[in-house]
Tab-separated table of C-alpha atoms in Angstrom:
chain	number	residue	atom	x	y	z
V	22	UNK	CA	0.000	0.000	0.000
V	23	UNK	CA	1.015	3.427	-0.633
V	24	UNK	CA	1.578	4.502	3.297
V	25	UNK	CA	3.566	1.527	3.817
V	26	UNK	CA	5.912	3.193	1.086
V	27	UNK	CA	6.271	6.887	2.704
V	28	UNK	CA	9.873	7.689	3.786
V	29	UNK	CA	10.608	7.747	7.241
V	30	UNK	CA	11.270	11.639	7.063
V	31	UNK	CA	7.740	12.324	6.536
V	32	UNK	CA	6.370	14.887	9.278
V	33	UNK	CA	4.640	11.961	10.958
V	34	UNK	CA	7.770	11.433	12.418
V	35	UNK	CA	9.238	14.858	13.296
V	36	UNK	CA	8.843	15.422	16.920
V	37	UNK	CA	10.240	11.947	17.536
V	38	UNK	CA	13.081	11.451	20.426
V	39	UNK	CA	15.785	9.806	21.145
V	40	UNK	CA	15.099	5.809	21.145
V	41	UNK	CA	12.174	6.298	20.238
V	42	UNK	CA	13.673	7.823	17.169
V	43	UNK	CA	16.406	4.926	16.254
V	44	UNK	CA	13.757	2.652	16.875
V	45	UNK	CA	11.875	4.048	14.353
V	46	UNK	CA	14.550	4.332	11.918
V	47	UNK	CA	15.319	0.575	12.596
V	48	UNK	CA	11.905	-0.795	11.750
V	49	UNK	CA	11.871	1.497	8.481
V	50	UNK	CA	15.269	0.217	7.263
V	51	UNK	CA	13.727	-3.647	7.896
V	52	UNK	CA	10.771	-2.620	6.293
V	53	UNK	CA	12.276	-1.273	2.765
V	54	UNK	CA	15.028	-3.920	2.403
V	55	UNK	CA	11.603	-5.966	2.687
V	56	UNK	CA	10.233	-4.459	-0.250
V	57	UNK	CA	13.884	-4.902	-1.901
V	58	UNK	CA	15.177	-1.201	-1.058
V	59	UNK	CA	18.064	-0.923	-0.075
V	60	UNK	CA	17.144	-0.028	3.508
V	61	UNK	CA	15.772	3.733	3.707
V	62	UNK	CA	15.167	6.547	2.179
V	63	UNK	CA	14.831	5.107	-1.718
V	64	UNK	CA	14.001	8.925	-2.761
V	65	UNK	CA	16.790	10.424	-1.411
V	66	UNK	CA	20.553	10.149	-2.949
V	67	UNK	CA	22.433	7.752	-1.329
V	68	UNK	CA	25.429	10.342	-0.870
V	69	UNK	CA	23.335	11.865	1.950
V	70	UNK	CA	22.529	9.249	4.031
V	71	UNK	CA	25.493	9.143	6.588
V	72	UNK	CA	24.821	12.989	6.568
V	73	UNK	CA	21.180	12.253	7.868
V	74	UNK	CA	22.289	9.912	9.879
V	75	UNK	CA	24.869	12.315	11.708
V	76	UNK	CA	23.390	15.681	11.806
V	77	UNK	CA	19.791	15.215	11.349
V	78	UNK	CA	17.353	16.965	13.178
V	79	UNK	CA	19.911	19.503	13.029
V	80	UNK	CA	21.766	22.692	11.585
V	81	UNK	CA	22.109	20.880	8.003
V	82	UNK	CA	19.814	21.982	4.952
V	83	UNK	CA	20.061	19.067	2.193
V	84	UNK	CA	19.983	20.546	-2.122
V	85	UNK	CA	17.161	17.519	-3.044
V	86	UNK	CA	15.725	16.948	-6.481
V	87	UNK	CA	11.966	18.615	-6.221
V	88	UNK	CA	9.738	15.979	-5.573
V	89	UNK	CA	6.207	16.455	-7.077
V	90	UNK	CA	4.212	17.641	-3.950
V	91	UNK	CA	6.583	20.570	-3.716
V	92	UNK	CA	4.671	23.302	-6.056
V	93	UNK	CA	6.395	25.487	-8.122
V	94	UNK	CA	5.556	28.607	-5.783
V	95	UNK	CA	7.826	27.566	-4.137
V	96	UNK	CA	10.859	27.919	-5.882
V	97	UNK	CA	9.602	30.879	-7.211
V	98	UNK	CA	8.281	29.313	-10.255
V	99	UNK	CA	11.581	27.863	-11.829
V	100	UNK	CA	14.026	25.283	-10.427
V	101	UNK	CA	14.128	21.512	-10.431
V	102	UNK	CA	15.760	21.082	-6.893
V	103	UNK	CA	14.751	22.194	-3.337
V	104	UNK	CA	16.438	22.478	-0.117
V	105	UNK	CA	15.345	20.775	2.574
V	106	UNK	CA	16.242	20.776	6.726
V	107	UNK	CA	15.064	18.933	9.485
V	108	UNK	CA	15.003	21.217	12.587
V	109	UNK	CA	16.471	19.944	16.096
V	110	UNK	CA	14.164	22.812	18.444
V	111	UNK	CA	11.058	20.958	19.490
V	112	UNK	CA	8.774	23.383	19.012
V	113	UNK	CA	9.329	23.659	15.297
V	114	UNK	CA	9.290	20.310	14.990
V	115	UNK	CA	6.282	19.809	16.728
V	116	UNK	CA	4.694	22.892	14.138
V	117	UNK	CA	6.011	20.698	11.164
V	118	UNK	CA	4.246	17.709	12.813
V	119	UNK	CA	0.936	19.275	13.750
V	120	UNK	CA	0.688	20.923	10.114
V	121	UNK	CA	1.061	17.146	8.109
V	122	UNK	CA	2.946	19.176	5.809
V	123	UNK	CA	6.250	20.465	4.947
V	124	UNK	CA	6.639	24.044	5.530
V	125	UNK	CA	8.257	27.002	3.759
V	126	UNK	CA	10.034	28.913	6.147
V	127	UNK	CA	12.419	32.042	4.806
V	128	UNK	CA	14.349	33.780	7.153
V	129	UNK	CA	12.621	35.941	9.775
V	130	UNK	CA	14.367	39.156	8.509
V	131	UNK	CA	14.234	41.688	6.092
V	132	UNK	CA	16.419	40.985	3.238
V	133	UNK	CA	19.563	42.258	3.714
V	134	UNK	CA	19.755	42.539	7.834
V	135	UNK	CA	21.309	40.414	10.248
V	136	UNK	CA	19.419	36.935	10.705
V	137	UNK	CA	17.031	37.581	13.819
V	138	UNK	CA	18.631	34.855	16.810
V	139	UNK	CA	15.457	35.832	19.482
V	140	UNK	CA	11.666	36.833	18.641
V	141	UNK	CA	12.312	40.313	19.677
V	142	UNK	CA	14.867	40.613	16.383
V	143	UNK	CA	12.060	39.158	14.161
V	144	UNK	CA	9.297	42.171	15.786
V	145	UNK	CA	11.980	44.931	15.293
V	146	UNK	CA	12.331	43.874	11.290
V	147	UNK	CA	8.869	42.320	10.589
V	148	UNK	CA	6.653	43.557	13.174
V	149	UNK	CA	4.073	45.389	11.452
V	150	UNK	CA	3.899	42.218	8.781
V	151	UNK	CA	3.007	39.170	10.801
V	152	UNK	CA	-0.294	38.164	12.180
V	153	UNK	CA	2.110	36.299	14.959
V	154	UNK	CA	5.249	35.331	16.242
V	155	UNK	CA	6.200	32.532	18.123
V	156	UNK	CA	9.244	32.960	21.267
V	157	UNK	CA	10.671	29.559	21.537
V	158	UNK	CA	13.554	31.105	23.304
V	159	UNK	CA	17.500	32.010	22.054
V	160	UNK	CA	18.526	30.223	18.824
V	161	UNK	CA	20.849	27.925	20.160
V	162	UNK	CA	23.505	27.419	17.355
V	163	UNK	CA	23.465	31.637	16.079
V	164	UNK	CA	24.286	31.350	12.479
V	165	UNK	CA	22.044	29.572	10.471
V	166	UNK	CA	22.107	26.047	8.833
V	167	UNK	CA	24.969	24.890	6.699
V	168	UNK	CA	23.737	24.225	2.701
V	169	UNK	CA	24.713	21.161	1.662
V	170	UNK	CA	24.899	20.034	-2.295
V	171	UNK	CA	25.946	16.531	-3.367
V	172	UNK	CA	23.581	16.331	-6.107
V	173	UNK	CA	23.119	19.400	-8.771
V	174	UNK	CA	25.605	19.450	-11.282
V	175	UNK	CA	27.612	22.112	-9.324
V	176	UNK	CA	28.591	19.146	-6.939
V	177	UNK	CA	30.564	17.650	-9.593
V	178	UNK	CA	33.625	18.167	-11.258
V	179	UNK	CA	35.092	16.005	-14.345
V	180	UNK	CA	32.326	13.461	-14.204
V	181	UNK	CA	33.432	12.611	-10.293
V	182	UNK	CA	30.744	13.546	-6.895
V	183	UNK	CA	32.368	16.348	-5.463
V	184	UNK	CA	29.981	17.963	-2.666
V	185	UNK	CA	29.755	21.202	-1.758
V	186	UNK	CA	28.803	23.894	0.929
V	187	UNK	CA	26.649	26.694	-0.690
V	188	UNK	CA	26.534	28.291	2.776
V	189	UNK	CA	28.559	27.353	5.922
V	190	UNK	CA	26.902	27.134	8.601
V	191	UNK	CA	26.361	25.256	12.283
V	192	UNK	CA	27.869	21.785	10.847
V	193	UNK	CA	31.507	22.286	9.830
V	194	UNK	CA	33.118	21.558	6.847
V	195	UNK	CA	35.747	19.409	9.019
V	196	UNK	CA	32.793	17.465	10.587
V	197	UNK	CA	31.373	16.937	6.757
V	198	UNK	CA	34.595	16.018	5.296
V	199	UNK	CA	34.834	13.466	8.574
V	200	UNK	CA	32.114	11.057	6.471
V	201	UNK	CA	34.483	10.177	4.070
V	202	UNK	CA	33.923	8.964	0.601
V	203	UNK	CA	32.956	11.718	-1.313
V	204	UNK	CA	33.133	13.971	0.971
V	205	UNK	CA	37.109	13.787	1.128
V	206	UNK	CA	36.690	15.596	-1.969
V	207	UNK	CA	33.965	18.424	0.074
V	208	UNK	CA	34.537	21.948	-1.222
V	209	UNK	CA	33.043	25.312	-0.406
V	210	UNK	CA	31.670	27.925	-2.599
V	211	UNK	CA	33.604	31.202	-2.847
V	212	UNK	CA	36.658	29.551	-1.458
V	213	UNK	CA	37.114	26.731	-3.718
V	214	UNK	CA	35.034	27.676	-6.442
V	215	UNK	CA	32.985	30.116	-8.155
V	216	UNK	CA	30.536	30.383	-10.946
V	217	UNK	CA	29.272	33.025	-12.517
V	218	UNK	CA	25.818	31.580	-12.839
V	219	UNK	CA	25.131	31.198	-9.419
V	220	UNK	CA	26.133	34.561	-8.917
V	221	UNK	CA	23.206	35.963	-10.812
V	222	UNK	CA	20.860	33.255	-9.636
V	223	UNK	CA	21.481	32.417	-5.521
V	224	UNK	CA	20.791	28.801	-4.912
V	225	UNK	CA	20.292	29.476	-1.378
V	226	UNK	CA	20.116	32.102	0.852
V	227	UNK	CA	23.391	33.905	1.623
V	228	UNK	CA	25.225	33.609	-1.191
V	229	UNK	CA	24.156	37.279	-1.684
V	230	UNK	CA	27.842	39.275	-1.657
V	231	UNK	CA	26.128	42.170	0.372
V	232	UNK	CA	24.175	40.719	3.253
V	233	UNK	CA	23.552	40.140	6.950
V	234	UNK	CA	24.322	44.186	7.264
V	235	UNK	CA	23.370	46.644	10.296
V	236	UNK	CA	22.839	50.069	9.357
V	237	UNK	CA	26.177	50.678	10.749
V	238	UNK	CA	29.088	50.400	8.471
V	239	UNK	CA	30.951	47.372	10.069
V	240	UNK	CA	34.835	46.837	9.811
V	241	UNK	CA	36.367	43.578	9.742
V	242	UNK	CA	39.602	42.540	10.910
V	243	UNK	CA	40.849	39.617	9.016
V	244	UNK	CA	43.755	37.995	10.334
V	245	UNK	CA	46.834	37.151	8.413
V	246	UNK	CA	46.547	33.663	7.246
V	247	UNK	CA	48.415	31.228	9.313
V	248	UNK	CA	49.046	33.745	12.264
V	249	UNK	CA	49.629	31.833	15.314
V	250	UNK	CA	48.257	35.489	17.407
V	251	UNK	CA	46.912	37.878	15.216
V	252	UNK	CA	45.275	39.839	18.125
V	253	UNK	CA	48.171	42.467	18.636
V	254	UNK	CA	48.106	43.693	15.126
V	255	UNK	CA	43.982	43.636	14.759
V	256	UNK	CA	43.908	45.652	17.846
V	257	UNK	CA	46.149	48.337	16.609
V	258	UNK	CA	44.381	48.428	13.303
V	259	UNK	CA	40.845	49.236	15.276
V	260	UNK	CA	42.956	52.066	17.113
V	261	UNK	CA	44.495	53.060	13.456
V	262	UNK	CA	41.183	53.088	11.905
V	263	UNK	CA	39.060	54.757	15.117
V	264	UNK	CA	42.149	57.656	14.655
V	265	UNK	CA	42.108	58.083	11.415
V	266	UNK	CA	38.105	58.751	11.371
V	267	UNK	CA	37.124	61.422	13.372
V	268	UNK	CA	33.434	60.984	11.956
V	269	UNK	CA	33.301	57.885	14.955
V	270	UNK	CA	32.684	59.126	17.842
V	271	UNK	CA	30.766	56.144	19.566
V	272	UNK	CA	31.923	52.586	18.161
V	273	UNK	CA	31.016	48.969	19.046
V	274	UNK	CA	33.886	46.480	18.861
V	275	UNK	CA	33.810	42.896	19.204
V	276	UNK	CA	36.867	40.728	19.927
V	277	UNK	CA	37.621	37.163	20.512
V	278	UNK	CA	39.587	35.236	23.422
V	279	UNK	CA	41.693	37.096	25.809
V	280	UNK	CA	41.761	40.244	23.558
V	281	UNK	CA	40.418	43.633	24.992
V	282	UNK	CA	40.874	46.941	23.055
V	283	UNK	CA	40.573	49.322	26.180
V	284	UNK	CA	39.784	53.092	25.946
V	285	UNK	CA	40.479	55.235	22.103
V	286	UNK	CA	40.833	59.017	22.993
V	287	UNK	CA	38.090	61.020	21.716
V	288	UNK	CA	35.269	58.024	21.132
V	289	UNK	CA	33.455	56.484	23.097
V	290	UNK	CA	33.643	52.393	23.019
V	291	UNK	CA	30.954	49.726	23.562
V	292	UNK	CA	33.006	46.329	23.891
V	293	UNK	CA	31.727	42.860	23.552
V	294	UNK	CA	33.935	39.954	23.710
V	295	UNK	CA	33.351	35.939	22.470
V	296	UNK	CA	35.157	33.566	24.214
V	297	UNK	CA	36.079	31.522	20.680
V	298	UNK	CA	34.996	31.421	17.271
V	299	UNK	CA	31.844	29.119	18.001
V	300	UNK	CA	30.932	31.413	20.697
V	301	UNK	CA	31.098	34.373	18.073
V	302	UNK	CA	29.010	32.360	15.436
V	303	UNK	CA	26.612	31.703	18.225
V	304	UNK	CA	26.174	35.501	19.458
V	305	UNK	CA	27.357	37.004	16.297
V	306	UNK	CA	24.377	38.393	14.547
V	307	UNK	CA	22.528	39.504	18.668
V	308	UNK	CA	25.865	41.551	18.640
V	309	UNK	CA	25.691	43.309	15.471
V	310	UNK	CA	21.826	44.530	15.983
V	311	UNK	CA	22.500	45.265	20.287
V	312	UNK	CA	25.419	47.753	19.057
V	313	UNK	CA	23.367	48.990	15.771
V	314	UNK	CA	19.574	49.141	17.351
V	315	UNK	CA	20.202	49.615	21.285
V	316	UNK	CA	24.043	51.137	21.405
V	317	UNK	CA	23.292	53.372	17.938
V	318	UNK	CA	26.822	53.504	17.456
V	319	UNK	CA	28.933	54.701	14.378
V	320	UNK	CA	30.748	52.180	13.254
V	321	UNK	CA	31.182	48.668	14.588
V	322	UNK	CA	34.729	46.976	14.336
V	323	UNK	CA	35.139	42.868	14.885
V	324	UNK	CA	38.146	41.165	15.398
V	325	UNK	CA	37.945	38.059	12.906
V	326	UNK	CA	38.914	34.266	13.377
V	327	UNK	CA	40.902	31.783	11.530
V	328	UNK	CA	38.359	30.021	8.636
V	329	UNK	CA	38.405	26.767	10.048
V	330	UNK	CA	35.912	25.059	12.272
V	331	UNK	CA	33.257	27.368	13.804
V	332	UNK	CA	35.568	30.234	12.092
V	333	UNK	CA	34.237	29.486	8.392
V	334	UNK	CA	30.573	29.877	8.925
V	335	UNK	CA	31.280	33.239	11.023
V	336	UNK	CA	33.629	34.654	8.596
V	337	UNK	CA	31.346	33.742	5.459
V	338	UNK	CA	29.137	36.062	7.255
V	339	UNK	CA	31.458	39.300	8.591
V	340	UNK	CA	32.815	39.152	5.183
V	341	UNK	CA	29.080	39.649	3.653
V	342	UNK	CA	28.375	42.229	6.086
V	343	UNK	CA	31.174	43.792	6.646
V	344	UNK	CA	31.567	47.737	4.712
V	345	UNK	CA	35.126	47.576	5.147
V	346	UNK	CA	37.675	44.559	4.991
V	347	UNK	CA	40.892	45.241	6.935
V	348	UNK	CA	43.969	42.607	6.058
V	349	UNK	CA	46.361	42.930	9.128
């Protein structure tokens, strides 16, 4: 019968937990290799799988070929691929499961801003366009999903798989190249790899060049590649830059780890500091609106991380954001 044939991802099953969970995954591996599958999932590219496996419900958002009950609204009336995520936070899970349908859900934010990280963000950008929001409480990884795409023809290269991150996000593309196989050969958009196409047509969200941006103009520090301690030299270049533009006279600055800019004669400072690069990707986007909406200050400064780990995802985003890009 047709419901015997549904994939186990189906929102019936989306505010399962725990062993309850791998029990159900168990009995709907048995149940396909019954029908001669080859265990789960027949509709989904066997590439993914471990993914699913790993970091589902969680921060990963899968490129899938469109199945039929996706409608063309959807994609905005062209495309032949959609992305999909399973969320970890119960309470969206438990929307996808009480609606029997997948959902479309676009960022909270107008285009352009910083992604909203509490329900107060989404109010300040959208307030006067929603019927309702819902506070479930802090987003608890900060940035947003990593895109995943092992299956258009931008994930391959000579013939051969070759996956790639659209967007980095709260899985890392050590823990993705980690699964092995194809994903030895894992690259990332922008860093790897470019096209021209994509450019003009965003697969996903965030591949915009200009995006994520207060109303401030925001000045990143990007560390020398390889530096063992880049703070001493990002530091002075936030004093350099602070004296060299009298037009600041109240800035926000964020640094990371042990590093503390102090007082800058004639302006006025608001410091944050994250303790490492994951806590900056977590708190990142809360700390650009706080010193842009609550701290109206001129100009906001950030020390940036190394790209790796946690690092990537964050500096995908200061480097979309960011007015100014500071090499030290």
């Amino acid at each position: 019968p047709a419901a015997a044939a549904m994939p186990f991802l189906g929102t019936d099953n989306a505010a399962l937990e725990g062993e309850q969970l791998r029990a159900q995954l168990a009995a709907a591996e048995h149940a396909d290799r019954q029908r001669g599958g080859d265990g789960v999932w027949p509709e989904i590219p066997r590439v993914y799988h471990d993914a699913i496996r790993r970091f589902w419900p969680g921060a990963l958002t899968l490129i899938l070929p469109r199945p039929p009950c996706i409608p063309m609204e959807v994609l905005g009336g062209h495309g032949s691929t959609v992305a999909v995520r399973l969320p970890s936070h119960p309470v969206a899970r438990a929307a996808i499961s009480a609606c029997g349908l997948p959902l479309a859900a676009p960022s909270a934010n107008a285009s352009g801003r910083p992604s909203p990280t509490l329900a107060a963000h989404v109010k300040h950008d959208l307030d006067s366009r929603l019927p309702l929001i819902v506070d479930a409480g802090a987003c608890d990884v900060g940035v947003e999903s990593t895109v995943l795409d092992a299956f258009s023809p931008n994930a391959h290269v000579g013939g051969e798989l070759s996956p790639c991150i659209l967007r980095p996000g709260g899985v890392t593309f050590e823990e993705l190249q980690r699964l092995g196989g194809a994903f030895e050969r894992l690259r990332v958009y922008r860093r790897d790899f470019a096209s021209a196409e994509m450019e003009q047509n965003p697969t996903t969200p965030g591949m915009k060049y200009r995006h994520y941006s207060p109303s401030a103009p925001v000045f990143l520090l990007v560390p020398p590649a390889g530096a063992a301690d880049p703070a001493r030299s990002q530091l002075a270049q936030m004093r350099r830059v602070l004296a060299e533009r009298p037009e600041i006279r109240r800035a926000g600055v964020v640094t990371v780890g042990n590093a503390v800019l102090g007082p800058v004669d004639g302006c006025s400072v608001v410091s944050f500091q994250a303790a490492d690069a994951r806590d900056l990707a977590h708190r990142i986007f809360a700390l650009l609106r706080t010193l842009d909406e609550e701290e109206h200050v001129d100009a906001i400064l950030v020390q940036g991380v190394c790209d790796a780990g946690a690092g990537l995802a964050v500096m995908n985003r200061l480097d979309k954001a960011a007015s100014h890009h500071i090499r030290c």
